[in-house]
PDB file of C-alpha atoms in Angstrom:
ATOM      1  CA  MET A  25      41.214  47.879 -22.367  1.00  0.00           C
ATOM      2  CA  GLY A  26      44.883  48.836 -22.659  1.00  0.00           C
ATOM      3  CA  ASN A  27      46.990  48.450 -25.772  1.00  0.00           C
ATOM      4  CA  ASN A  28      48.987  45.554 -24.261  1.00  0.00           C
ATOM      5  CA  THR A  29      45.806  43.673 -23.327  1.00  0.00           C
ATOM      6  CA  ARG A  30      44.323  44.309 -26.791  1.00  0.00           C
ATOM      7  CA  ARG A  31      47.550  43.171 -28.512  1.00  0.00           C
ATOM      8  CA  SER A  32      47.685  40.042 -26.313  1.00  0.00           C
ATOM      9  CA  THR A  33      44.083  39.173 -27.215  1.00  0.00           C
ATOM     10  CA  ILE A  34      44.743  39.771 -30.929  1.00  0.00           C
ATOM     11  CA  ASP A  35      47.860  37.557 -30.746  1.00  0.00           C
ATOM     12  CA  LYS A  36      45.865  34.724 -29.120  1.00  0.00           C
ATOM     13  CA  ILE A  37      43.130  34.987 -31.754  1.00  0.00           C
ATOM     14  CA  SER A  38      45.737  35.072 -34.519  1.00  0.00           C
ATOM     15  CA  LYS A  39      47.415  31.902 -33.228  1.00  0.00           C
ATOM     16  CA  SER A  40      44.079  30.083 -33.131  1.00  0.00           C
ATOM     17  CA  TYR A  41      42.956  31.432 -36.534  1.00  0.00           C
ATOM     18  CA  PRO A  42      46.082  32.066 -38.646  1.00  0.00           C
ATOM     19  CA  GLU A  43      44.000  32.776 -41.761  1.00  0.00           C
ATOM     20  CA  LEU A  44      42.353  35.761 -40.023  1.00  0.00           C
ATOM     21  CA  ASN A  45      43.502  39.207 -41.162  1.00  0.00           C
ATOM     22  CA  THR A  46      44.407  40.914 -37.871  1.00  0.00           C
ATOM     23  CA  ASN A  47      44.325  44.328 -39.564  1.00  0.00           C
ATOM     24  CA  TRP A  48      40.661  43.680 -40.402  1.00  0.00           C
ATOM     25  CA  LEU A  49      40.060  42.670 -36.783  1.00  0.00           C
ATOM     26  CA  LEU A  50      41.631  45.906 -35.495  1.00  0.00           C
ATOM     27  CA  THR A  51      40.413  48.401 -38.092  1.00  0.00           C
ATOM     28  CA  GLY A  52      37.691  46.737 -40.160  1.00  0.00           C
ATOM     29  CA  GLU A  53      39.707  47.419 -43.325  1.00  0.00           C
ATOM     30  CA  GLY A  54      40.468  44.819 -45.986  1.00  0.00           C
ATOM     31  CA  GLY A  55      39.164  41.284 -46.119  1.00  0.00           C
ATOM     32  CA  MET A  56      38.362  39.260 -43.022  1.00  0.00           C
ATOM     33  CA  LEU A  57      40.716  36.486 -44.194  1.00  0.00           C
ATOM     34  CA  LEU A  58      44.275  36.804 -45.443  1.00  0.00           C
ATOM     35  CA  ASP A  59      44.459  36.462 -49.231  1.00  0.00           C
ATOM     36  CA  SER A  60      40.670  36.236 -49.227  1.00  0.00           C
ATOM     37  CA  ILE A  61      40.421  37.791 -52.697  1.00  0.00           C
ATOM     38  CA  ASP A  62      42.742  35.040 -54.006  1.00  0.00           C
ATOM     39  CA  SER A  63      41.053  32.182 -52.169  1.00  0.00           C
ATOM     40  CA  VAL A  64      37.478  32.937 -53.260  1.00  0.00           C
ATOM     41  CA  PRO A  65      36.284  32.417 -56.840  1.00  0.00           C
ATOM     42  CA  GLN A  66      35.206  35.606 -58.597  1.00  0.00           C
ATOM     43  CA  LYS A  67      33.230  36.169 -61.809  1.00  0.00           C
ATOM     44  CA  SER A  68      35.272  38.303 -64.158  1.00  0.00           C
ATOM     45  CA  PHE A  69      35.272  39.533 -67.741  1.00  0.00           C
ATOM     46  CA  THR A  70      38.996  40.328 -67.824  1.00  0.00           C
ATOM     47  CA  ASN A  71      40.904  37.736 -65.741  1.00  0.00           C
ATOM     48  CA  GLY A  72      40.650  34.028 -65.164  1.00  0.00           C
ATOM     49  CA  VAL A  73      39.570  30.865 -66.946  1.00  0.00           C
ATOM     50  CA  PRO A  74      36.602  30.629 -69.361  1.00  0.00           C
ATOM     51  CA  TYR A  75      33.346  29.212 -67.985  1.00  0.00           C
ATOM     52  CA  TYR A  76      31.159  27.559 -70.617  1.00  0.00           C
ATOM     53  CA  ASN A  77      27.536  27.086 -69.605  1.00  0.00           C
ATOM     54  CA  VAL A  78      27.349  23.629 -71.157  1.00  0.00           C
ATOM     55  CA  ASP A  79      27.093  20.237 -69.544  1.00  0.00           C
ATOM     56  CA  PHE A  80      30.253  18.217 -69.961  1.00  0.00           C
ATOM     57  CA  ILE A  81      28.335  14.996 -70.358  1.00  0.00           C
ATOM     58  CA  GLY A  82      25.809  16.474 -72.793  1.00  0.00           C
ATOM     59  CA  GLY A  83      27.729  18.621 -75.227  1.00  0.00           C
ATOM     60  CA  PHE A  84      31.340  19.429 -74.511  1.00  0.00           C
ATOM     61  CA  ASP A  85      32.357  18.861 -78.152  1.00  0.00           C
ATOM     62  CA  ILE A  86      30.702  22.219 -78.908  1.00  0.00           C
ATOM     63  CA  VAL A  87      33.372  23.898 -76.781  1.00  0.00           C
ATOM     64  CA  LEU A  88      36.164  21.915 -78.432  1.00  0.00           C
ATOM     65  CA  ASN A  89      35.101  22.195 -82.068  1.00  0.00           C
ATOM     66  CA  ASP A  90      32.897  25.244 -82.495  1.00  0.00           C
ATOM     67  CA  GLN A  91      34.908  28.455 -82.645  1.00  0.00           C
ATOM     68  CA  THR A  92      31.703  30.488 -82.210  1.00  0.00           C
ATOM     69  CA  ALA A  93      31.162  29.079 -78.709  1.00  0.00           C
ATOM     70  CA  LYS A  94      31.862  31.909 -76.300  1.00  0.00           C
ATOM     71  CA  PRO A  95      32.323  31.637 -72.568  1.00  0.00           C
ATOM     72  CA  GLU A  96      29.640  33.297 -70.443  1.00  0.00           C
ATOM     73  CA  TYR A  97      32.318  34.827 -68.235  1.00  0.00           C
ATOM     74  CA  LEU A  98      35.686  34.063 -66.697  1.00  0.00           C
ATOM     75  CA  ILE A  99      36.238  32.548 -63.282  1.00  0.00           C
ATOM     76  CA  ASP A 100      39.173  34.121 -61.483  1.00  0.00           C
ATOM     77  CA  PHE A 101      40.105  31.593 -58.802  1.00  0.00           C
ATOM     78  CA  LYS A 102      43.834  31.619 -58.130  1.00  0.00           C
ATOM     79  CA  LYS A 103      43.797  27.973 -57.002  1.00  0.00           C
ATOM     80  CA  TYR A 104      42.557  26.827 -60.446  1.00  0.00           C
ATOM     81  CA  ASN A 105      43.739  29.531 -62.854  1.00  0.00           C
ATOM     82  CA  GLU A 106      45.974  27.006 -64.661  1.00  0.00           C
ATOM     83  CA  ALA A 107      42.806  25.253 -65.899  1.00  0.00           C
ATOM     84  CA  THR A 108      41.821  25.261 -69.573  1.00  0.00           C
ATOM     85  CA  CYS A 109      38.138  25.898 -68.831  1.00  0.00           C
ATOM     86  CA  TRP A 110      35.244  25.409 -66.413  1.00  0.00           C
ATOM     87  CA  CYS A 111      32.029  23.591 -67.322  1.00  0.00           C
ATOM     88  CA  ASN A 112      28.983  21.944 -65.761  1.00  0.00           C
ATOM     89  CA  VAL A 113      28.635  18.398 -64.456  1.00  0.00           C
ATOM     90  CA  THR A 114      25.594  16.212 -65.004  1.00  0.00           C
ATOM     91  CA  GLY A 115      25.064  12.796 -63.492  1.00  0.00           C
ATOM     92  CA  HIS A 116      25.635  11.151 -60.138  1.00  0.00           C
ATOM     93  CA  SER A 117      28.424   8.595 -60.722  1.00  0.00           C
ATOM     94  CA  MET A 118      31.091  10.684 -58.962  1.00  0.00           C
ATOM     95  CA  GLU A 119      29.035  11.658 -55.903  1.00  0.00           C
ATOM     96  CA  PRO A 120      29.757  12.648 -53.211  1.00  0.00           C
ATOM     97  CA  GLU A 121      33.162  13.763 -54.584  1.00  0.00           C
ATOM     98  CA  ILE A 122      31.690  15.667 -57.553  1.00  0.00           C
ATOM     99  CA  THR A 123      27.977  16.419 -57.373  1.00  0.00           C
ATOM    100  CA  HIS A 124      25.373  16.802 -60.125  1.00  0.00           C
ATOM    101  CA  GLY A 125      25.151  20.556 -60.828  1.00  0.00           C
ATOM    102  CA  ASP A 126      28.734  21.363 -59.772  1.00  0.00           C
ATOM    103  CA  ILE A 127      31.117  23.136 -62.121  1.00  0.00           C
ATOM    104  CA  ILE A 128      34.550  21.652 -62.691  1.00  0.00           C
ATOM    105  CA  ALA A 129      37.934  23.130 -63.529  1.00  0.00           C
ATOM    106  CA  LEU A 130      39.463  21.145 -66.408  1.00  0.00           C
ATOM    107  CA  LYS A 131      43.028  21.161 -67.678  1.00  0.00           C
ATOM    108  CA  LYS A 132      43.491  19.683 -71.149  1.00  0.00           C
ATOM    109  CA  ILE A 133      46.160  17.004 -71.389  1.00  0.00           C
ATOM    110  CA  GLU A 134      47.926  17.127 -74.755  1.00  0.00           C
ATOM    111  CA  ASP A 135      50.316  14.204 -74.223  1.00  0.00           C
ATOM    112  CA  LYS A 136      48.268  11.079 -73.471  1.00  0.00           C
ATOM    113  CA  SER A 137      51.293   8.748 -73.395  1.00  0.00           C
ATOM    114  CA  PHE A 138      51.392   8.734 -69.579  1.00  0.00           C
ATOM    115  CA  LEU A 139      48.307   9.351 -67.458  1.00  0.00           C
ATOM    116  CA  PRO A 140      48.743   8.938 -63.691  1.00  0.00           C
ATOM    117  CA  LEU A 141      46.228   6.379 -62.424  1.00  0.00           C
ATOM    118  CA  GLY A 142      43.933   7.181 -59.531  1.00  0.00           C
ATOM    119  CA  GLU A 143      43.278  10.739 -60.722  1.00  0.00           C
ATOM    120  CA  VAL A 144      39.880  12.047 -61.850  1.00  0.00           C
ATOM    121  CA  TYR A 145      39.626  12.848 -65.558  1.00  0.00           C
ATOM    122  CA  ALA A 146      36.990  14.190 -67.936  1.00  0.00           C
ATOM    123  CA  ILE A 147      37.134  12.029 -71.042  1.00  0.00           C
ATOM    124  CA  VAL A 148      35.702  12.447 -74.538  1.00  0.00           C
ATOM    125  CA  THR A 149      35.858   9.218 -76.546  1.00  0.00           C
ATOM    126  CA  THR A 150      36.120   8.765 -80.297  1.00  0.00           C
ATOM    127  CA  ASN A 151      32.462   7.650 -80.415  1.00  0.00           C
ATOM    128  CA  GLY A 152      31.257  10.788 -78.601  1.00  0.00           C
ATOM    129  CA  MET A 153      30.857   9.415 -75.066  1.00  0.00           C
ATOM    130  CA  ARG A 154      31.633  12.006 -72.429  1.00  0.00           C
ATOM    131  CA  THR A 155      32.303  10.983 -68.861  1.00  0.00           C
ATOM    132  CA  ILE A 156      34.035  11.990 -65.664  1.00  0.00           C
ATOM    133  CA  LYS A 157      35.690   9.107 -63.830  1.00  0.00           C
ATOM    134  CA  ARG A 158      38.771   8.083 -61.886  1.00  0.00           C
ATOM    135  CA  LEU A 159      41.259   6.313 -64.172  1.00  0.00           C
ATOM    136  CA  GLY A 160      42.309   2.881 -62.972  1.00  0.00           C
ATOM    137  CA  PRO A 161      44.504   0.014 -64.187  1.00  0.00           C
ATOM    138  CA  SER A 162      43.216  -2.803 -66.341  1.00  0.00           C
ATOM    139  CA  SER A 163      44.394  -6.381 -66.750  1.00  0.00           C
ATOM    140  CA  ASP A 164      44.517  -5.548 -70.482  1.00  0.00           C
ATOM    141  CA  PRO A 165      47.515  -3.254 -71.191  1.00  0.00           C
ATOM    142  CA  LYS A 166      45.544  -1.646 -74.043  1.00  0.00           C
ATOM    143  CA  CYS A 167      42.778  -0.479 -71.668  1.00  0.00           C
ATOM    144  CA  TYR A 168      42.089   1.629 -68.600  1.00  0.00           C
ATOM    145  CA  THR A 169      39.255   1.136 -66.153  1.00  0.00           C
ATOM    146  CA  LEU A 170      36.821   3.955 -65.456  1.00  0.00           C
ATOM    147  CA  VAL A 171      36.054   3.941 -61.734  1.00  0.00           C
ATOM    148  CA  PRO A 172      33.076   5.868 -60.293  1.00  0.00           C
ATOM    149  CA  THR A 173      33.151   7.286 -56.768  1.00  0.00           C
ATOM    150  CA  ASN A 174      29.490   6.420 -56.201  1.00  0.00           C
ATOM    151  CA  LYS A 175      29.321   2.829 -54.919  1.00  0.00           C
ATOM    152  CA  SER A 176      25.660   2.260 -55.923  1.00  0.00           C
ATOM    153  CA  PRO A 177      25.301  -0.905 -58.052  1.00  0.00           C
ATOM    154  CA  GLU A 178      24.224   1.016 -61.179  1.00  0.00           C
ATOM    155  CA  TYR A 179      27.659   2.692 -61.334  1.00  0.00           C
ATOM    156  CA  GLY A 180      30.100  -0.094 -62.048  1.00  0.00           C
ATOM    157  CA  ILE A 181      33.710  -0.102 -63.197  1.00  0.00           C
ATOM    158  CA  GLN A 182      34.019  -0.069 -66.997  1.00  0.00           C
ATOM    159  CA  GLU A 183      36.886  -0.903 -69.355  1.00  0.00           C
ATOM    160  CA  LEU A 184      37.949   1.750 -71.865  1.00  0.00           C
ATOM    161  CA  PRO A 185      40.413   1.007 -74.675  1.00  0.00           C
ATOM    162  CA  LYS A 186      43.203   3.604 -74.585  1.00  0.00           C
ATOM    163  CA  ASP A 187      42.849   4.279 -78.314  1.00  0.00           C
ATOM    164  CA  MET A 188      39.228   5.409 -77.786  1.00  0.00           C
ATOM    165  CA  ILE A 189      40.338   8.497 -75.816  1.00  0.00           C
ATOM    166  CA  GLU A 190      39.983  11.468 -78.160  1.00  0.00           C
ATOM    167  CA  HIS A 191      40.324  14.244 -75.567  1.00  0.00           C
ATOM    168  CA  ILE A 192      41.206  14.006 -71.911  1.00  0.00           C
ATOM    169  CA  PHE A 193      41.201  16.660 -69.210  1.00  0.00           C
ATOM    170  CA  GLN A 194      42.455  16.438 -65.667  1.00  0.00           C
ATOM    171  CA  VAL A 195      39.734  17.515 -63.247  1.00  0.00           C
ATOM    172  CA  LEU A 196      41.560  20.020 -61.034  1.00  0.00           C
ATOM    173  CA  GLY A 197      38.616  20.705 -58.733  1.00  0.00           C
ATOM    174  CA  CYS A 198      34.933  21.442 -58.469  1.00  0.00           C
ATOM    175  CA  MET A 199      32.637  23.922 -56.803  1.00  0.00           C
ATOM    176  CA  LYS A 200      29.024  25.019 -56.722  1.00  0.00           C
ATOM    177  CA  ARG A 201      27.957  27.361 -59.509  1.00  0.00           C
ATOM    178  CA  LEU A 202      28.812  31.029 -58.826  1.00  0.00           C
TER     179      LEU A 202
END
C-alpha cells in the first residue's frame, strides 16, 4: 500500500471518527482517542476532586461536619473537576438517570437565593433528610417540589419548604464506581 493510499484511508477514517487519534492509528503511540486521558476518569492521590466512600442518602453530614473524614482518593475527571466532591448514591427514585450504586459529582451551592428549576440537586434538609431530586416549581412561593425521574407510583412529587434546605449541591454528573 502506497503512502498516498494509506493517507487517503486514514483521512476517511478520521472524518468518520473525529475523536480517533490518527497518530495512534499510524504508529500505535499515545491514546486511541484524542484527549483520552482527559475524557476518562482516573483515580489519583494528587489531582482531582475528593471521593468519599459514603452514601449520600445515608450519611453525607459526616463529610460536611466531621473534619476527620478523609477521602479515599481523588477522581481526576476533567469534565467534573469543578465539583466539590464525589459520593455514592443509594435508592432508585432517580433511575434510569442516576442509578443505585452510581457515584455522583456534587458542586456545593453557597448562595441559595436563586436555584434554577429543572436541575438535579442533592439536598440536605434541616431535619437531616438527604435526597437527590430534580427541583421543580410549587404553587406555594415558599416551597419547591422535589421531582423524581422514576415514574413508579411509590416515587411521587413532594413539597419542600425552601427554609428547610440546609445544604444544597448541584449534581454535575454520575458514573459507575471506578
